[in-house]
Coordinates of C-alpha atoms in Angstrom, one line a residue:
M1 CA 38.3 27.6 -18.4
S2 CA 37.3 26.3 -21.9
K3 CA 34.9 28.0 -24.3
Q4 CA 31.8 26.6 -26.0
T5 CA 30.6 28.1 -29.3
Y6 CA 27.0 28.0 -30.7
K7 CA 26.0 29.1 -34.2
V8 CA 23.3 31.7 -34.5
C9 CA 21.7 32.2 -37.9
F10 CA 24.4 31.9 -40.6
C11 CA 27.2 34.3 -39.7
F12 CA 27.1 34.9 -35.9
R13 CA 28.5 32.8 -33.1
R14 CA 27.8 32.9 -29.4
R15 CA 30.5 31.9 -26.9
F16 CA 29.9 30.6 -23.4
K17 CA 32.3 29.6 -20.7
L18 CA 32.2 25.9 -20.0
A19 CA 32.6 25.6 -16.2
A20 CA 34.4 22.8 -14.5
T21 CA 32.4 20.7 -12.0
E22 CA 33.2 22.0 -8.5
A23 CA 31.6 21.7 -5.1
P24 CA 28.7 24.1 -4.5
P25 CA 28.9 26.5 -1.5
P26 CA 27.0 24.3 1.0
I27 CA 29.5 21.4 0.4
K28 CA 32.5 23.7 0.7
S29 CA 31.1 24.9 4.1
L30 CA 30.7 21.3 5.3
F31 CA 34.2 20.4 4.2
E32 CA 35.6 23.4 6.1
Q33 CA 33.7 22.3 9.2
Y34 CA 35.1 18.8 9.1
S35 CA 38.7 19.5 7.9
D36 CA 41.8 20.9 9.7
S37 CA 43.6 24.2 9.2
N38 CA 45.6 22.7 6.3
G39 CA 42.5 22.0 4.3
I40 CA 42.6 18.2 4.8
M41 CA 39.8 16.0 6.1
T42 CA 41.5 13.3 8.1
V43 CA 40.1 9.8 8.7
E44 CA 38.9 10.8 12.1
N45 CA 37.1 13.9 10.8
F46 CA 35.6 11.9 7.9
H47 CA 34.3 9.5 10.5
R48 CA 32.6 12.3 12.3
F49 CA 31.1 13.5 9.0
L50 CA 29.7 10.0 8.4
V51 CA 28.1 9.9 11.8
D52 CA 26.9 13.6 12.0
V53 CA 25.8 14.3 8.4
Q54 CA 25.4 11.0 6.7
K55 CA 23.6 9.6 9.8
Q56 CA 25.6 6.4 9.7
A57 CA 25.5 5.9 13.5
G58 CA 27.1 2.5 13.3
A59 CA 30.1 3.6 11.2
S60 CA 33.5 3.1 12.8
V61 CA 36.9 4.8 12.1
E62 CA 37.8 1.6 10.3
D63 CA 34.8 2.0 8.0
A64 CA 35.8 5.5 7.2
Q65 CA 39.3 4.3 6.4
A66 CA 37.9 1.6 4.2
I67 CA 35.9 4.1 2.2
M68 CA 39.0 6.2 1.7
N69 CA 41.0 3.2 0.7
S70 CA 38.3 2.2 -1.8
T71 CA 38.8 5.6 -3.5
A72 CA 42.5 5.2 -3.7
H73 CA 42.8 6.9 -7.1
I74 CA 41.6 10.1 -5.6
F75 CA 42.9 9.6 -2.1
H76 CA 45.3 12.2 -0.7
R77 CA 48.1 10.9 1.4
K78 CA 46.8 12.4 4.7
G79 CA 43.1 12.4 3.9
F80 CA 40.5 14.1 1.6
N81 CA 41.1 17.5 0.2
L82 CA 38.0 19.4 -1.0
E83 CA 38.3 18.0 -4.6
T84 CA 38.6 14.4 -3.5
F85 CA 35.9 14.7 -0.8
F86 CA 33.6 16.2 -3.5
K87 CA 34.4 13.3 -5.9
Y88 CA 33.6 10.8 -3.1
L89 CA 30.2 12.4 -2.5
F90 CA 29.4 12.3 -6.2
G91 CA 30.8 8.8 -6.7
D92 CA 29.2 5.4 -7.1
S93 CA 30.2 4.4 -3.5
N94 CA 27.8 6.9 -2.1
P95 CA 24.4 5.7 -3.3
A96 CA 21.0 7.1 -2.2
L97 CA 19.5 3.6 -1.5
E98 CA 20.5 1.0 1.1
D99 CA 22.6 -2.0 0.2
R100 CA 21.4 -3.7 -2.9
K101 CA 21.2 -7.2 -1.3
V102 CA 17.9 -8.8 -0.4
H103 CA 17.1 -7.9 3.2
H104 CA 13.3 -8.3 3.6
D105 CA 11.9 -11.4 5.4
M106 CA 11.3 -13.7 2.5
N107 CA 9.6 -16.5 4.5
A108 CA 6.1 -15.2 4.6
P109 CA 3.4 -16.4 2.0
I110 CA 3.7 -14.7 -1.4
S111 CA 0.5 -12.8 -0.7
H112 CA 2.5 -10.7 1.8
Y113 CA 4.6 -9.2 -1.0
F114 CA 4.2 -6.7 -3.9
I115 CA 5.4 -8.5 -7.0
F116 CA 6.9 -6.9 -10.1
T117 CA 4.2 -7.8 -12.7
G118 CA 4.0 -7.4 -16.4
H119 CA 0.9 -7.2 -18.6
N120 CA 0.7 -8.7 -22.2
S121 CA 4.4 -9.4 -21.7
Y122 CA 4.9 -10.6 -25.3
L123 CA 4.0 -7.3 -27.0
T124 CA 6.7 -5.2 -28.6
G125 CA 4.6 -2.0 -28.8
N126 CA 1.0 -1.0 -28.9
Q127 CA -1.9 -3.3 -28.1
L128 CA -3.4 -3.4 -31.6
S129 CA -0.8 -3.8 -34.3
S130 CA 2.6 -4.5 -32.8
D131 CA 4.6 -7.8 -33.1
C132 CA 4.3 -10.5 -30.5
S133 CA 7.8 -11.8 -29.5
D134 CA 9.8 -13.4 -26.8
V135 CA 12.2 -10.4 -26.8
P136 CA 10.1 -8.1 -24.5
I137 CA 9.7 -11.1 -22.2
V138 CA 13.5 -11.5 -21.9
Q139 CA 13.9 -7.8 -21.4
A140 CA 11.3 -7.8 -18.6
L141 CA 12.9 -10.7 -16.8
E142 CA 16.3 -9.1 -17.1
R143 CA 14.9 -6.0 -15.3
G144 CA 13.6 -8.2 -12.5
V145 CA 9.9 -8.6 -13.5
R146 CA 8.6 -11.8 -11.8
V147 CA 5.1 -12.2 -13.4
I148 CA 4.9 -12.8 -17.1
E149 CA 1.5 -12.8 -18.8
L150 CA 0.8 -14.8 -22.0
D151 CA -2.4 -14.9 -24.0
I152 CA -2.6 -18.4 -25.6
W153 CA -4.7 -19.2 -28.6
P154 CA -5.1 -22.0 -31.2
N155 CA -3.2 -21.4 -34.4
S156 CA -5.0 -21.1 -37.7
N157 CA -5.0 -24.9 -38.2
K158 CA -6.2 -25.5 -34.6
D159 CA -3.4 -28.0 -34.0
D160 CA -0.8 -25.9 -32.1
V161 CA -0.7 -23.0 -29.6
I162 CA 0.4 -19.4 -30.3
V163 CA 0.8 -16.3 -28.2
L164 CA -1.3 -13.4 -29.5
H165 CA -3.3 -10.4 -28.4
G166 CA -6.6 -11.8 -29.6
R167 CA -8.9 -10.0 -32.1
T168 CA -6.2 -7.5 -33.0
L169 CA -3.7 -7.1 -35.8
T170 CA -0.7 -8.2 -33.6
T171 CA 1.5 -10.9 -35.2
P172 CA 1.8 -14.1 -33.2
V173 CA 4.8 -15.9 -31.7
E174 CA 5.0 -19.6 -30.8
L175 CA 4.2 -20.5 -27.2
I176 CA 7.1 -22.9 -27.0
K177 CA 9.5 -20.1 -28.0
C178 CA 8.2 -18.0 -25.1
F179 CA 8.5 -20.9 -22.6
R180 CA 12.1 -21.6 -23.6
S181 CA 13.1 -17.9 -23.3
I182 CA 11.5 -17.8 -19.9
K183 CA 13.4 -20.8 -18.8
A184 CA 16.7 -19.4 -20.1
H185 CA 16.3 -15.9 -18.5
A186 CA 14.0 -16.4 -15.5
F187 CA 16.6 -16.2 -12.8
N188 CA 19.3 -14.0 -14.2
A189 CA 18.2 -10.9 -12.3
S190 CA 16.6 -12.7 -9.3
E191 CA 16.4 -16.1 -7.8
Y192 CA 12.9 -15.6 -6.6
P193 CA 9.9 -17.4 -8.3
V194 CA 8.5 -16.4 -11.7
V195 CA 4.7 -16.7 -12.1
I196 CA 3.4 -17.3 -15.6
T197 CA -0.2 -16.1 -15.9
L198 CA -2.0 -17.7 -18.8
E199 CA -5.0 -16.1 -20.5
D200 CA -6.4 -19.3 -21.9
H201 CA -8.5 -19.5 -25.0
L202 CA -7.8 -23.2 -25.8
T203 CA -9.8 -26.3 -26.4
T204 CA -9.3 -29.3 -24.0
D205 CA -6.9 -31.1 -26.4
L206 CA -4.7 -28.1 -26.8
Q207 CA -4.7 -27.6 -23.1
A208 CA -3.2 -31.1 -22.8
K209 CA -0.6 -30.1 -25.4
V210 CA 0.3 -27.0 -23.3
A211 CA 0.6 -29.2 -20.2
K212 CA 3.1 -31.4 -22.0
M213 CA 5.0 -28.4 -23.2
V214 CA 5.2 -26.9 -19.7
T215 CA 6.3 -30.1 -18.1
E216 CA 8.9 -30.9 -20.7
T217 CA 10.3 -27.3 -20.8
F218 CA 10.5 -26.6 -17.1
G219 CA 10.7 -30.0 -15.6
E220 CA 11.8 -29.8 -11.9
M221 CA 11.7 -26.0 -12.0
L222 CA 7.9 -26.2 -12.0
F223 CA 6.0 -25.8 -8.7
T224 CA 2.8 -27.9 -8.5
P225 CA 0.8 -28.2 -5.3
D226 CA 0.1 -31.6 -3.8
A227 CA -3.5 -30.7 -3.3
G228 CA -6.0 -29.4 -5.9
S229 CA -5.8 -25.9 -4.4
L230 CA -3.6 -24.3 -1.8
A231 CA -4.8 -23.5 1.8
E232 CA -2.0 -20.9 2.0
F233 CA 0.5 -19.6 -0.5
P234 CA 4.1 -20.8 -0.1
S235 CA 6.9 -18.2 0.6
P236 CA 9.2 -16.7 -2.0
E237 CA 12.1 -18.3 -0.1
S238 CA 10.7 -21.8 -0.5
L239 CA 10.0 -21.1 -4.2
K240 CA 13.4 -19.9 -5.2
R241 CA 14.2 -20.8 -8.9
R242 CA 10.7 -22.2 -9.4
I243 CA 8.2 -21.5 -12.1
I244 CA 4.5 -21.1 -11.1
I245 CA 1.5 -21.4 -13.4
S246 CA -1.7 -19.3 -12.8
T247 CA -4.8 -19.2 -14.9
K248 CA -8.6 -19.2 -15.0
P249 CA -11.2 -21.1 -17.1
P250 CA -11.1 -20.8 -20.9
K251 CA -14.9 -20.5 -21.3
E252 CA -15.0 -17.3 -19.3
Y253 CA -12.3 -15.8 -21.5
L254 CA -14.2 -16.4 -24.6
K255 CA -17.3 -14.7 -23.3
S256 CA -15.2 -11.9 -21.9
E257 CA -13.5 -11.3 -25.2
E258 CA -16.8 -11.0 -27.1
S259 CA -17.9 -8.4 -24.6
K260 CA -14.6 -6.5 -24.9
A261 CA -14.7 -6.5 -28.7
G262 CA -18.1 -4.8 -28.6
A263 CA -16.9 -2.2 -26.2
M264 CA -13.7 -1.3 -28.0
G265 CA -15.3 0.8 -30.8
S266 CA -17.3 3.0 -28.4
Q267 CA -14.4 3.6 -26.1
R268 CA -11.5 4.1 -28.5
E269 CA -12.0 7.8 -28.7
K270 CA -11.6 8.1 -24.9
D271 CA -8.1 6.8 -25.1
S272 CA -5.1 9.2 -24.7
A273 CA -1.4 8.6 -25.3
A274 CA -0.4 11.4 -22.9
E275 CA 0.7 9.2 -20.0
A276 CA 2.4 6.7 -22.2
W277 CA 5.0 9.2 -23.3
G278 CA 5.4 11.2 -20.2
G279 CA 2.2 13.0 -19.1
E280 CA 1.6 13.4 -15.4
I281 CA 0.4 10.4 -13.4
P282 CA -3.5 10.4 -13.2
R283 CA -5.0 11.3 -9.9
F284 CA -7.7 9.2 -8.3
N285 CA -11.2 10.0 -9.3
S286 CA -13.6 10.9 -6.5
R287 CA -16.7 9.4 -8.0
I288 CA -17.9 6.1 -9.5
T289 CA -17.6 6.4 -13.2
A290 CA -20.4 5.6 -15.7
D291 CA -18.5 2.8 -17.3
F292 CA -18.1 0.9 -14.0
K293 CA -21.2 -1.2 -14.7
E294 CA -19.8 -2.0 -18.1
D295 CA -16.5 -3.1 -16.6
L296 CA -18.3 -5.4 -14.2
E297 CA -20.4 -6.9 -17.0
E298 CA -17.3 -7.7 -19.0
E299 CA -15.8 -10.0 -16.4
H300 CA -18.5 -11.0 -13.9
E301 CA -18.9 -14.6 -15.1
E302 CA -15.4 -15.7 -14.2
E303 CA -15.3 -18.6 -11.7
D304 CA -13.0 -21.3 -10.4
L305 CA -11.8 -23.9 -12.8
Q306 CA -14.1 -26.9 -13.4
D307 CA -12.9 -30.4 -14.3
D308 CA -15.3 -30.7 -17.2
H309 CA -13.8 -27.6 -18.9
C310 CA -10.2 -28.3 -18.4
A311 CA -7.8 -31.1 -19.4
P312 CA -6.8 -32.8 -16.1
E313 CA -3.1 -32.8 -16.8
Y314 CA -3.4 -29.1 -17.4
R315 CA -5.4 -28.4 -14.3
N316 CA -2.8 -30.2 -12.2
L317 CA -0.1 -27.7 -13.2
I318 CA -2.0 -24.7 -11.9
A319 CA -0.6 -23.6 -8.6
I320 CA -2.5 -20.2 -8.3
H321 CA -6.1 -20.6 -9.2
A322 CA -7.8 -17.5 -10.6
G323 CA -11.5 -16.5 -10.8
K324 CA -14.2 -14.2 -9.4
G325 CA -17.3 -16.3 -8.8
K326 CA -20.7 -15.5 -10.1
G327 CA -21.8 -12.9 -7.5
G328 CA -20.8 -9.2 -7.1
L329 CA -18.1 -7.5 -5.2
D330 CA -19.0 -8.9 -1.8
D331 CA -18.8 -12.4 -3.2
W332 CA -15.5 -11.7 -5.0
L333 CA -13.9 -10.4 -1.9
K334 CA -15.0 -13.3 0.4
V335 CA -12.0 -14.8 2.3
D336 CA -12.1 -18.6 2.4
P337 CA -10.2 -19.9 5.5
D338 CA -9.5 -23.2 3.7
K339 CA -8.4 -22.0 0.2
V340 CA -6.5 -19.1 -1.3
R341 CA -6.9 -17.7 -4.9
R342 CA -6.2 -14.9 -7.3
L343 CA -8.7 -12.3 -8.2
S344 CA -8.2 -10.0 -11.2
L345 CA -9.7 -6.5 -11.5
S346 CA -9.2 -3.8 -14.1
E347 CA -7.8 -0.5 -12.9
Q348 CA -11.2 1.0 -13.3
E349 CA -13.0 -1.8 -11.5
L350 CA -10.6 -1.4 -8.6
E351 CA -10.8 2.3 -8.5
N352 CA -14.6 2.2 -8.4
A353 CA -14.8 -0.8 -6.0
A354 CA -12.4 1.1 -3.6
K355 CA -15.0 3.8 -3.1
T356 CA -17.3 1.4 -1.3
H357 CA -15.2 -1.7 -0.4
G358 CA -11.7 -0.3 0.4
P359 CA -11.1 -2.0 3.7
Q360 CA -12.6 -5.2 2.4
I361 CA -10.1 -5.2 -0.5
V362 CA -7.3 -4.8 1.9
R363 CA -8.5 -7.7 4.1
F364 CA -8.9 -9.9 1.0
T365 CA -5.3 -9.2 0.0
Q366 CA -3.9 -10.2 3.4
R367 CA -4.4 -13.8 2.4
N368 CA -5.3 -13.9 -1.3
I369 CA -3.7 -12.4 -4.4
L370 CA -5.2 -9.4 -6.2
R371 CA -4.0 -8.7 -9.7
V372 CA -4.8 -5.3 -11.3
Y373 CA -4.5 -4.8 -15.0
P374 CA -4.8 -1.8 -17.4
K375 CA -8.2 -1.1 -18.8
G376 CA -8.8 -2.3 -22.4
I377 CA -8.8 1.1 -24.0
R378 CA -5.1 1.6 -23.3
F379 CA -4.3 0.7 -26.9
D380 CA -1.0 2.7 -26.8
S381 CA 0.4 0.5 -24.0
S382 CA 0.2 3.3 -21.5
N383 CA -0.2 2.6 -17.8
Y384 CA -2.1 3.8 -14.7
N385 CA -1.2 5.0 -11.2
P386 CA 0.2 1.9 -9.4
L387 CA -0.6 3.3 -6.0
I388 CA -4.3 2.5 -6.7
G389 CA -3.3 -1.1 -6.3
W390 CA -0.5 -0.9 -3.7
M391 CA -2.5 1.1 -1.2
H392 CA -5.2 -1.6 -1.3
G393 CA -2.6 -4.4 -0.8
A394 CA -2.7 -5.6 -4.5
Q395 CA 0.3 -7.9 -5.0
M396 CA 0.3 -8.0 -8.9
V397 CA -0.1 -4.5 -10.3
A398 CA 0.2 -5.5 -13.9
F399 CA 2.0 -3.0 -16.2
N400 CA 2.8 -2.7 -19.9
M401 CA 6.6 -2.8 -19.7
Q402 CA 6.9 -2.0 -23.4
G403 CA 5.4 1.4 -22.8
Y404 CA 7.1 4.1 -20.8
G405 CA 6.0 7.2 -18.8
R406 CA 5.8 8.4 -15.3
S407 CA 3.6 5.6 -14.0
L408 CA 6.2 3.0 -15.2
W409 CA 9.0 5.1 -13.6
V410 CA 7.2 4.8 -10.2
M411 CA 6.8 1.1 -10.7
Q412 CA 10.5 0.7 -11.5
G413 CA 11.2 2.8 -8.4
M414 CA 9.2 0.6 -6.1
F415 CA 11.1 -2.5 -7.2
K416 CA 14.5 -1.0 -6.6
A417 CA 13.7 -1.9 -3.0
N418 CA 14.8 -5.2 -1.4
G419 CA 17.8 -5.6 -3.7
G420 CA 15.8 -5.4 -6.9
C421 CA 14.7 -9.0 -6.5
G422 CA 11.1 -8.4 -7.7
Y423 CA 9.4 -9.0 -4.3
V424 CA 8.9 -6.2 -1.8
K425 CA 7.4 -7.1 1.6
K426 CA 4.1 -5.2 2.1
P427 CA 4.2 -2.8 5.1
E428 CA 2.6 -3.8 8.3
I429 CA -0.2 -1.3 7.9
L430 CA -1.6 -3.5 5.1
M431 CA -1.2 -6.8 7.1
N432 CA -2.8 -5.8 10.4
N433 CA -6.0 -7.8 10.4
E434 CA -7.3 -6.2 13.7
A435 CA -7.3 -2.6 12.5
I436 CA -7.8 -2.9 8.7
F437 CA -6.1 -0.1 6.8
D438 CA -8.5 2.3 5.1
P439 CA -6.6 3.9 2.1
R440 CA -8.9 6.9 2.0
A441 CA -9.0 7.7 5.7
S442 CA -7.6 11.1 6.8
L443 CA -4.4 10.3 8.8
P444 CA -1.9 12.4 10.7
V445 CA 1.6 13.2 9.4
K446 CA 4.0 10.5 10.5
I447 CA 7.2 11.9 9.2
T448 CA 8.5 14.8 7.1
L449 CA 11.1 14.2 4.3
K450 CA 13.5 17.1 3.7
V451 CA 15.1 17.1 0.3
T452 CA 17.9 19.4 -0.8
V453 CA 18.8 19.5 -4.5
Y454 CA 22.4 20.8 -4.7
M455 CA 23.5 20.4 -8.3
G456 CA 23.7 18.1 -11.3
E457 CA 26.3 17.1 -13.9
G458 CA 26.9 14.7 -16.8
W459 CA 24.6 16.0 -19.5
Y460 CA 27.5 17.4 -21.4
Y461 CA 28.9 13.9 -21.8
D462 CA 25.7 11.9 -22.4
F463 CA 23.9 14.2 -24.8
K464 CA 24.8 16.0 -28.0
H465 CA 25.7 19.6 -27.3
T466 CA 22.8 20.9 -29.3
H467 CA 20.3 18.4 -28.0
F468 CA 18.5 20.8 -25.7
D469 CA 19.1 24.1 -27.4
A470 CA 20.7 24.7 -30.8
Y471 CA 21.9 28.2 -29.8
S472 CA 23.0 28.1 -26.2
P473 CA 23.8 25.7 -23.2
P474 CA 20.7 24.3 -21.5
D475 CA 18.5 25.9 -18.8
F476 CA 17.9 23.0 -16.4
Y477 CA 15.4 22.7 -13.6
T478 CA 14.5 19.8 -11.3
R479 CA 11.1 18.5 -10.3
V480 CA 10.9 16.7 -7.0
G481 CA 7.9 15.1 -5.4
I482 CA 6.0 12.2 -3.9
A483 CA 3.9 9.4 -5.4
G484 CA 1.9 8.0 -2.6
V485 CA -1.6 7.9 -1.1
P486 CA -3.6 10.9 -2.3
A487 CA -2.8 13.0 0.8
D488 CA 0.9 12.6 0.2
T489 CA 1.0 13.0 -3.6
I490 CA 2.6 16.3 -4.7
M491 CA 5.3 17.7 -7.1
K492 CA 7.5 20.8 -6.7
R493 CA 10.3 22.3 -8.8
T494 CA 13.4 24.4 -8.6
K495 CA 14.2 27.5 -10.5
A496 CA 15.8 27.1 -13.9
I497 CA 19.5 27.8 -14.1
E498 CA 20.2 29.5 -17.4
D499 CA 22.9 28.5 -19.9
N500 CA 24.8 26.0 -17.7
W501 CA 25.7 22.3 -18.3
I502 CA 26.5 22.0 -14.6
P503 CA 23.5 23.6 -12.8
A504 CA 23.6 24.4 -9.1
W505 CA 20.2 24.9 -7.5
N506 CA 20.8 24.6 -3.8
E507 CA 17.1 24.5 -3.0
Q508 CA 15.3 22.6 -0.2
F509 CA 11.9 21.1 -0.2
E510 CA 9.8 19.5 2.6
F511 CA 7.2 16.7 2.1
P512 CA 4.9 15.8 5.1
L513 CA 4.0 12.1 4.8
T514 CA 1.0 10.3 6.3
V515 CA 1.9 6.9 4.9
P516 CA 5.7 6.9 4.2
E517 CA 5.6 3.1 3.9
L518 CA 4.0 3.5 0.5
A519 CA 5.7 6.6 -0.7
I520 CA 8.0 6.9 -3.7
L521 CA 10.3 9.9 -4.2
R522 CA 10.0 11.2 -7.8
I523 CA 12.9 13.1 -9.3
E524 CA 13.0 14.6 -12.8
V525 CA 15.2 17.1 -14.6
H526 CA 14.0 19.1 -17.6
E527 CA 15.4 21.8 -19.8
Y528 CA 13.2 24.9 -19.9
D529 CA 12.2 26.0 -23.4
M530 CA 10.3 29.2 -23.8
S531 CA 8.9 28.5 -27.3
E532 CA 8.3 24.7 -27.2
K533 CA 7.7 21.8 -24.8
D534 CA 10.4 21.5 -22.2
D535 CA 13.0 18.8 -23.0
F536 CA 13.5 15.7 -20.9
G537 CA 16.8 15.5 -19.0
G538 CA 16.5 12.4 -16.8
Q539 CA 14.5 10.9 -14.1
T540 CA 14.5 8.4 -11.2
C541 CA 12.1 7.2 -8.6
L542 CA 13.3 6.0 -5.2
P543 CA 11.4 4.0 -2.5
I544 CA 11.4 6.2 0.6
S545 CA 11.5 3.2 2.9
E546 CA 15.1 2.5 1.8
L547 CA 16.3 6.1 1.3
R548 CA 19.6 6.8 3.0
K549 CA 19.9 10.0 5.0
G550 CA 22.7 12.4 4.2
I551 CA 24.3 13.8 1.1
R552 CA 24.0 11.2 -1.7
A553 CA 24.8 10.8 -5.4
V554 CA 21.6 10.1 -7.4
P555 CA 22.0 8.6 -10.9
L556 CA 19.3 9.5 -13.5
Y557 CA 17.7 7.3 -16.1
S558 CA 16.2 7.8 -19.5
Q559 CA 12.5 7.7 -20.3
K560 CA 12.8 4.0 -21.0
G561 CA 14.4 3.4 -17.7
D562 CA 18.0 2.9 -18.9
K563 CA 20.6 4.4 -16.6
Y564 CA 22.7 7.2 -18.1
K565 CA 26.5 6.8 -18.0
S566 CA 27.2 10.2 -16.5
V567 CA 24.1 12.1 -15.5
K568 CA 23.5 12.4 -11.8
L569 CA 22.4 14.8 -9.1
L570 CA 23.9 15.6 -5.7
M571 CA 21.2 15.7 -3.1
H572 CA 20.6 15.7 0.7
F573 CA 17.9 13.6 2.4
D574 CA 16.7 13.9 6.0
F575 CA 13.7 12.7 8.0
V576 CA 12.0 14.6 10.8
Q577 CA 9.7 12.5 13.0
S578 CA 6.4 14.1 13.8
V579 CA 5.7 14.7 17.5

């Protein structure tokens, strides 16, 4: 047993034992149950363990042997001993999620999928003064984001097109540079289509220039519909390795921007950076807010593209037409049997509209695409609760990928599903057009998720030894909970284990779920600090629809969503069906 020394003041030192990682008591008991009298778990016993505990009913003895063979460097001649069994459980070959391959049906229209969507994808930081660049676009694509948003404006000479967050101090980047980077990186993480949403502030001659740019850059990669507008969206499978353009009329943007510019000053003081840097995910409000009318006024004049306001060669490139129409919510949410379109609502517009039109929104999204975007006062590039969009069937819940915080962690968790391809098939409850799902209806519990947090390790290797506490080893605790519909949303926590780099909690939690199809398991580790804010020690979010039963290794990620080399938890998951 090695020792660890911390300095206290100038002349004193505190010494702590640095324990080795070893199996916690529940794992030792399981091993004894499935091993022989010689302390060896044979292939046959390991197979029983896979079936009984890991709930892998289809596993064969040959599968068990293959797992043992794949861990040859820790494989005992006759089977697993306790140490090698424990290393297997904590290893990369025992993940918490199902196989990383694409396994959802990808042949339905794209309106049947949640799509990994970025907002102001070109910004490197905040919404007011950061640089515009192709770098965050590349980073988003490499993480599996499938919808890239570009705000396009004339340059100062009015003879070329730049990407810029208009009427702010952000520095521009050339549009052609963004296009070329999209082409180079679009399909590195996923072969499924990339949608480019253009927020267009251009004159007709510059639109024609953009059309030429798009055509020359993407060539045969570009998907253009044969007809002026689509009667039904194509499937992700049919659009593999294709680029899709989506936009709405330039004249409406110019009017909208004037309205937004006036609203910014009065709303700036309402903004808060809390969620951007790790504050709790906002709950849904229970009343229609006073600024709902203002939100509606900002965007109510959007309508479908008109030939006299759009260069024809530019119009012909647009595969997903966007617009609201001139009426109110009832008009916006009308379902045209002969034409599909994209509707955009701010987070506040959607949250308020959902109070009176929830089932109508769900019906609209069964055929059409709904894009939700952050409200304009999120200058710090913070985000909102994505469940507000998902539980209403919104396909494009647009997020500031350059920010980070709990809302973005939930977004990243959702798109770990379906092999991380950026498209997740919406659950049947959102696609049933006979009994339209009401997101706010009181529903019975369908299933209960049982989560046991055994222990964690890896911080000693991934962090400086005085990162959490300058005078002693860290005091870790784990938060576990659900992001889901309001009835399912909850967070719980373990006790803090004092002065230990390898904490063992051995605590179990139960989560009754009314809509498990939309639930995300949230996991965080923090270090308790009596005098200051608790330190962050890792996080991950996992889609419950793809969670594997049994004892699993759960790697943790940084606040920015980067996977730690060593930090992970050992956990047990089980589901109990409601009667």
